[in-house]
Tab-separated table of C-alpha atoms and ligand atoms in Angstrom:
chain	number	residue	atom	x	y	z
A	862	MET	CA	18.745	-10.056	-13.166
A	863	ARG	CA	16.687	-12.602	-11.235
A	864	LYS	CA	14.758	-11.369	-8.208
A	865	THR	CA	16.020	-13.023	-5.008
A	866	GLY	CA	14.726	-10.847	-2.149
A	867	ILE	CA	11.264	-10.789	-0.617
A	868	PHE	CA	8.693	-8.131	-1.393
A	869	ILE	CA	5.977	-7.344	1.183
A	870	THR	CA	3.308	-4.660	0.831
A	871	PHE	CA	0.793	-3.102	3.221
A	872	GLU	CA	-2.578	-2.007	1.919
A	873	GLY	CA	-5.864	-0.743	3.278
A	874	PRO	CA	-8.274	2.169	3.396
A	875	ASP	CA	-7.136	5.498	4.850
A	876	GLY	CA	-6.728	5.301	8.627
A	877	ALA	CA	-6.249	1.518	8.823
A	878	GLY	CA	-2.857	1.862	10.524
A	879	LYS	CA	-0.722	0.483	7.683
A	880	THR	CA	2.237	2.754	8.258
A	881	THR	CA	2.452	1.859	11.959
A	882	GLN	CA	2.389	-1.856	11.106
A	883	ALA	CA	4.860	-1.516	8.242
A	884	LEU	CA	7.351	0.267	10.521
A	885	LYS	CA	6.874	-2.320	13.279
A	886	LEU	CA	7.654	-5.068	10.776
A	887	LYS	CA	10.763	-3.206	9.646
A	888	GLU	CA	11.861	-3.054	13.300
A	889	TYR	CA	11.258	-6.817	13.620
A	890	PHE	CA	13.597	-7.508	10.681
A	891	ILE	CA	16.262	-5.081	11.915
A	892	GLN	CA	16.306	-6.794	15.330
A	893	ARG	CA	16.970	-10.104	13.565
A	894	GLY	CA	19.766	-8.668	11.452
A	895	ILE	CA	17.795	-9.057	8.225
A	896	ASP	CA	18.600	-6.466	5.563
A	897	CYS	CA	15.356	-4.621	5.070
A	898	LEU	CA	14.294	-1.589	3.083
A	899	PHE	CA	11.153	0.415	3.850
A	900	THR	CA	9.514	2.642	1.279
A	901	ARG	CA	6.116	4.126	0.580
A	902	GLU	CA	3.770	5.221	-2.177
A	903	PRO	CA	3.111	7.560	-3.778
A	904	GLY	CA	6.737	8.715	-3.533
A	905	GLY	CA	9.834	6.956	-2.271
A	906	THR	CA	12.102	8.674	-4.830
A	907	SER	CA	12.784	12.381	-5.390
A	908	ILE	CA	10.877	12.247	-8.704
A	909	GLY	CA	8.058	10.261	-7.090
A	910	ASP	CA	7.832	12.749	-4.205
A	911	LYS	CA	7.240	15.564	-6.709
A	912	ILE	CA	4.472	13.503	-8.326
A	913	ARG	CA	3.060	12.847	-4.834
A	914	ASP	CA	2.813	16.597	-4.214
A	915	ILE	CA	0.746	17.010	-7.396
A	916	LEU	CA	-1.492	14.059	-6.528
A	917	LEU	CA	-2.268	15.084	-2.961
A	918	ASP	CA	-2.479	18.855	-3.503
A	919	ASN	CA	-5.902	20.130	-2.431
A	920	GLU	CA	-5.716	22.767	-5.191
A	921	ASN	CA	-5.846	20.055	-7.882
A	922	LYS	CA	-9.580	19.483	-7.664
A	923	LYS	CA	-9.912	19.337	-11.461
A	924	MET	CA	-7.605	16.315	-11.846
A	925	CYS	CA	-9.376	13.743	-14.017
A	926	ALA	CA	-9.372	10.053	-13.114
A	927	LYS	CA	-7.090	9.004	-15.996
A	928	THR	CA	-4.500	11.608	-14.999
A	929	GLU	CA	-4.596	10.127	-11.517
A	930	VAL	CA	-4.052	6.590	-12.831
A	931	PHE	CA	-1.063	7.668	-14.918
A	932	LEU	CA	0.507	9.792	-12.178
A	933	TYR	CA	0.344	7.036	-9.549
A	934	ALA	CA	1.703	4.593	-12.125
A	935	ALA	CA	4.493	7.027	-13.111
A	936	ALA	CA	5.633	7.407	-9.502
A	937	ARG	CA	5.428	3.605	-9.132
A	938	ALA	CA	7.521	2.981	-12.264
A	939	GLN	CA	10.244	5.210	-10.853
A	940	LEU	CA	10.133	3.494	-7.462
A	941	VAL	CA	10.267	-0.015	-8.926
A	942	THR	CA	13.177	0.788	-11.245
A	943	GLN	CA	15.201	2.957	-8.915
A	944	VAL	CA	14.565	1.379	-5.515
A	945	ILE	CA	12.558	-1.862	-5.307
A	946	LEU	CA	14.132	-4.024	-8.034
A	947	PRO	CA	17.741	-3.147	-7.122
A	948	ALA	CA	17.035	-3.958	-3.456
A	949	LEU	CA	15.403	-7.288	-4.348
A	950	GLU	CA	18.319	-8.128	-6.607
A	951	GLN	CA	20.598	-7.600	-3.595
A	952	GLY	CA	18.490	-10.130	-1.693
A	953	LYS	CA	16.870	-7.592	0.644
A	954	VAL	CA	13.418	-7.703	2.169
A	955	VAL	CA	11.460	-4.755	0.770
A	956	ILE	CA	8.455	-3.397	2.673
A	957	CYS	CA	6.277	-0.959	0.763
A	958	ASP	CA	3.479	1.098	2.317
A	959	ARG	CA	0.912	0.907	-0.542
A	960	TYR	CA	1.592	-0.399	-4.070
A	961	ILE	CA	-0.342	-1.584	-7.142
A	962	ASP	CA	-3.403	-2.732	-5.136
A	963	SER	CA	-4.005	0.876	-4.039
A	964	SER	CA	-4.611	1.766	-7.687
A	965	PHE	CA	-6.940	-1.230	-8.012
A	966	ALA	CA	-8.960	-0.094	-4.968
A	967	TYR	CA	-8.836	3.712	-5.309
A	968	GLN	CA	-8.674	4.398	-9.062
A	969	SER	CA	-10.659	1.406	-10.271
A	970	PHE	CA	-13.236	0.771	-7.531
A	971	GLY	CA	-13.228	4.268	-5.988
A	972	LEU	CA	-13.141	6.392	-9.127
A	973	GLY	CA	-14.704	3.839	-11.475
A	974	GLU	CA	-11.883	3.562	-14.019
A	975	GLU	CA	-11.875	0.293	-16.027
A	976	THR	CA	-10.028	-2.397	-14.071
A	977	ASP	CA	-8.326	-3.698	-17.220
A	978	PHE	CA	-7.013	-0.228	-18.035
A	979	VAL	CA	-5.705	0.328	-14.487
A	980	LEU	CA	-4.034	-3.076	-14.365
A	981	THR	CA	-2.518	-2.806	-17.847
A	982	VAL	CA	-0.960	0.589	-17.135
A	983	ASN	CA	0.343	-0.646	-13.794
A	984	GLU	CA	1.744	-3.907	-15.066
A	985	GLU	CA	3.778	-1.863	-17.548
A	986	ALA	CA	4.861	0.506	-14.776
A	987	THR	CA	5.938	-2.283	-12.427
A	988	GLN	CA	7.478	-4.520	-15.112
A	989	GLY	CA	5.038	-7.149	-13.847
A	990	LEU	CA	6.470	-7.126	-10.328
A	991	TYR	CA	3.854	-8.256	-7.796
A	992	PRO	CA	4.489	-8.593	-4.053
A	993	ASP	CA	5.195	-11.995	-2.480
A	994	LEU	CA	2.826	-11.060	0.346
A	995	THR	CA	0.270	-8.289	0.770
A	996	LEU	CA	-1.049	-7.502	4.234
A	997	LEU	CA	-4.428	-5.878	3.815
A	998	LEU	CA	-5.625	-4.036	6.916
A	999	ASP	CA	-9.359	-3.690	6.845
A	1000	VAL	CA	-11.250	-0.908	8.600
A	1001	ALA	CA	-14.730	0.538	8.047
A	1002	PRO	CA	-14.324	3.950	6.362
A	1003	GLU	CA	-16.235	5.712	9.145
A	1004	GLU	CA	-13.725	4.380	11.682
A	1005	GLY	CA	-10.692	4.978	9.439
A	1006	LEU	CA	-11.646	8.567	8.742
A	1007	ARG	CA	-12.391	9.125	12.441
A	1008	ARG	CA	-8.907	7.826	13.345
A	1009	GLN	CA	-7.375	10.174	10.824
A	1010	ARG	CA	-9.278	13.196	12.066
A	1011	GLU	CA	-7.961	12.354	15.522
A	1012	ARG	CA	-4.398	12.335	14.133
A	1013	TYR	CA	-4.948	15.704	12.453
A	1014	SER	CA	-6.416	17.261	15.562
A	1015	LYS	CA	-3.078	16.398	17.230
A	1016	GLY	CA	-1.463	18.410	14.441
A	1017	SER	CA	0.416	15.609	12.609
A	1018	LYS	CA	-0.696	16.788	9.117
A	1019	ALA	CA	-3.619	18.252	7.168
A	1020	GLN	CA	-6.208	16.236	5.244
A	1021	ASP	CA	-5.092	15.667	1.639
A	1022	ARG	CA	-7.070	15.679	-1.643
A	1023	ILE	CA	-7.875	11.945	-1.517
A	1024	GLU	CA	-8.855	11.873	2.150
A	1025	MET	CA	-11.241	14.783	1.605
A	1026	LYS	CA	-13.366	12.754	-0.797
A	1027	GLU	CA	-16.822	11.815	0.432
A	1028	LEU	CA	-17.607	8.725	2.509
A	1029	GLU	CA	-19.193	6.940	-0.463
A	1030	PHE	CA	-15.835	7.020	-2.282
A	1031	HIS	CA	-14.068	5.451	0.692
A	1032	GLN	CA	-16.763	2.777	0.912
A	1033	LYS	CA	-16.129	1.819	-2.711
A	1034	VAL	CA	-12.402	1.681	-2.025
A	1035	ARG	CA	-13.007	-0.727	0.836
A	1036	GLN	CA	-15.209	-2.912	-1.378
A	1037	GLY	CA	-12.367	-2.996	-3.903
A	1038	TYR	CA	-9.959	-4.215	-1.257
A	1039	LEU	CA	-12.383	-6.866	0.037
A	1040	PHE	CA	-12.890	-8.105	-3.522
A	1041	LEU	CA	-9.137	-8.250	-4.045
A	1042	ALA	CA	-8.710	-10.375	-0.903
A	1043	LYS	CA	-11.220	-12.833	-2.370
A	1044	ILE	CA	-9.642	-13.144	-5.809
A	1045	GLN	CA	-5.965	-13.103	-4.745
A	1046	LYS	CA	-6.090	-15.401	-1.720
A	1047	GLU	CA	-2.623	-16.840	-2.322
A	1048	ARG	CA	-0.979	-13.398	-2.060
A	1049	VAL	CA	-3.322	-11.130	-0.074
A	1050	LEU	CA	-3.997	-11.677	3.624
A	1051	LEU	CA	-6.979	-9.802	5.043
A	1052	LEU	CA	-6.494	-8.604	8.629
A	1053	GLU	CA	-9.030	-6.894	10.879
A	1054	ALA	CA	-7.407	-3.575	11.852
A	1055	GLY	CA	-9.718	-2.875	14.785
A	1056	VAL	CA	-8.359	-5.595	17.095
A	1057	GLY	CA	-5.485	-3.451	18.390
A	1058	GLU	CA	-1.944	-2.633	17.290
A	1059	GLN	CA	-0.222	-5.546	19.087
A	1060	GLU	CA	-2.737	-8.141	17.886
A	1061	VAL	CA	-2.393	-6.993	14.275
A	1062	HIS	CA	1.409	-7.050	14.608
A	1063	LYS	CA	1.267	-10.687	15.823
A	1064	GLU	CA	-0.825	-11.661	12.785
A	1065	VAL	CA	1.618	-9.852	10.501
A	1066	ILE	CA	4.590	-11.716	12.002
A	1067	LYS	CA	2.791	-15.045	11.676
A	1068	ALA	CA	2.121	-14.413	7.975
A	1069	VAL	CA	5.733	-13.350	7.400
A	1070	GLU	CA	7.094	-16.423	9.203
A	1071	ASP	CA	4.885	-18.656	7.056
A	1072	LEU	CA	6.189	-16.952	3.917
A	1073	PHE	CA	9.804	-17.323	5.047
A	1074	LEU	CA	9.213	-20.991	5.776
A	1075	VAL	CA	7.944	-21.539	2.245
A	1076	ARG	CA	10.969	-19.633	0.901
A	1077	ASP	CA	13.282	-21.550	3.245
A	1078	VAL	CA	14.642	-18.374	4.866
A	1079	GLN	CA	15.635	-18.349	8.597
A	1080	VAL	CA	14.046	-15.682	10.844
B	1381	LIG	P1	-0.874	9.074	2.305
B	1381	LIG	O1	-0.841	10.344	3.071
B	1381	LIG	O2	0.403	8.369	2.036
B	1381	LIG	O3	-1.943	8.145	2.992
B	1381	LIG	P2	-1.845	6.775	3.723
B	1381	LIG	O4	-1.107	7.064	5.006
B	1381	LIG	O5	-3.278	6.399	3.908
B	1381	LIG	O6	-1.120	5.824	2.808
B	1381	LIG	O7	-1.650	9.379	0.954
B	1381	LIG	C1	-1.768	8.484	-0.039
B	1381	LIG	C2	-3.148	8.653	-0.642
B	1381	LIG	O8	-3.081	8.289	-2.025
B	1381	LIG	C3	-4.157	7.732	0.016
B	1381	LIG	O9	-5.374	8.419	0.243
B	1381	LIG	C4	-4.409	6.669	-1.043
B	1381	LIG	C5	-4.065	7.330	-2.328
B	1381	LIG	N1	-3.546	6.410	-3.378
B	1381	LIG	C6	-4.306	6.148	-4.497
B	1381	LIG	O10	-5.424	6.661	-4.636
B	1381	LIG	N2	-3.810	5.308	-5.469
B	1381	LIG	C7	-2.579	4.740	-5.372
B	1381	LIG	O11	-2.150	3.983	-6.275
B	1381	LIG	C8	-1.795	5.030	-4.199
B	1381	LIG	C9	-0.427	4.443	-4.034
B	1381	LIG	C10	-2.316	5.872	-3.233
C-alpha cells in the first residue's frame, strides 16, 4: 500500500537530548489533534526489545561489529514491518527516536564497518523506507557523556554497553552524523543541542511546520 503519513526521526550522539525533544514533539501533535505514534530504537516491538537487551547488555563485550550491524537491522526490520509502515499507511505521523542513521553513525563511522555494507543491510531491513525529516541534535561527546553521567547519578538508569565505549568512539560517531548532515541536506536538519531545551523545541517545530507546508497538511 502507498505510504501517506509522515515519518520523522530524531538522531544524535548519546546525551544530545533526543528523547526529550521527540516526546515534546509528540505532545505538540497531540495538542493539535494530530494522530501521532512515538517509537524508539533499538526496540519498539516485543521482539525488538529482546534484541535490544542483547545489544545493550554489558556482558556482551565479545560482540563483533557485524553481529551488531545485523542485530540493529533485525530489530529495525521488525519495527518497520510491524509498527511504522502500518501507521504510515493509516496516515499517522510517526516519530522515531533513532533509526537507520544511527547505524550509519555508530556501526559505520564508530566501529569502522563498510558504509556500503551497513546501508545495504539496512535498506533491506527497512524496505527502503527513509524518514521525511530527520532532526539531528548535535552535541560534543564530552558534553553528551557528562549529561548522561548526571542522569545516572540521579539514578535513572545504568550506563549501557555502547555508552561505556571510549571517548574516541563517540567522537567518530559525531563525525559520522556531521558528515550525514552535509550529504543529506534535503532530509537531515542539524540542530545545536546546547542552546537549551525550549530553543531546540522551537527549531524542531519550525522544521516540522515547513515540512507540513510542503506536504500541504494543516497544523
Ligand atoms: P539508548 O539507551 O536508547 O540510548 P539513547 O537514549 O542515546 O538513544 O541506547 C541506544 C544505544 O544504541 C545508543 O548508544 C546508540 C546505539 N545504537 C547503535 O549503535 N546503532 C543503531 O542503529 C541504533 C538504533 C542505536
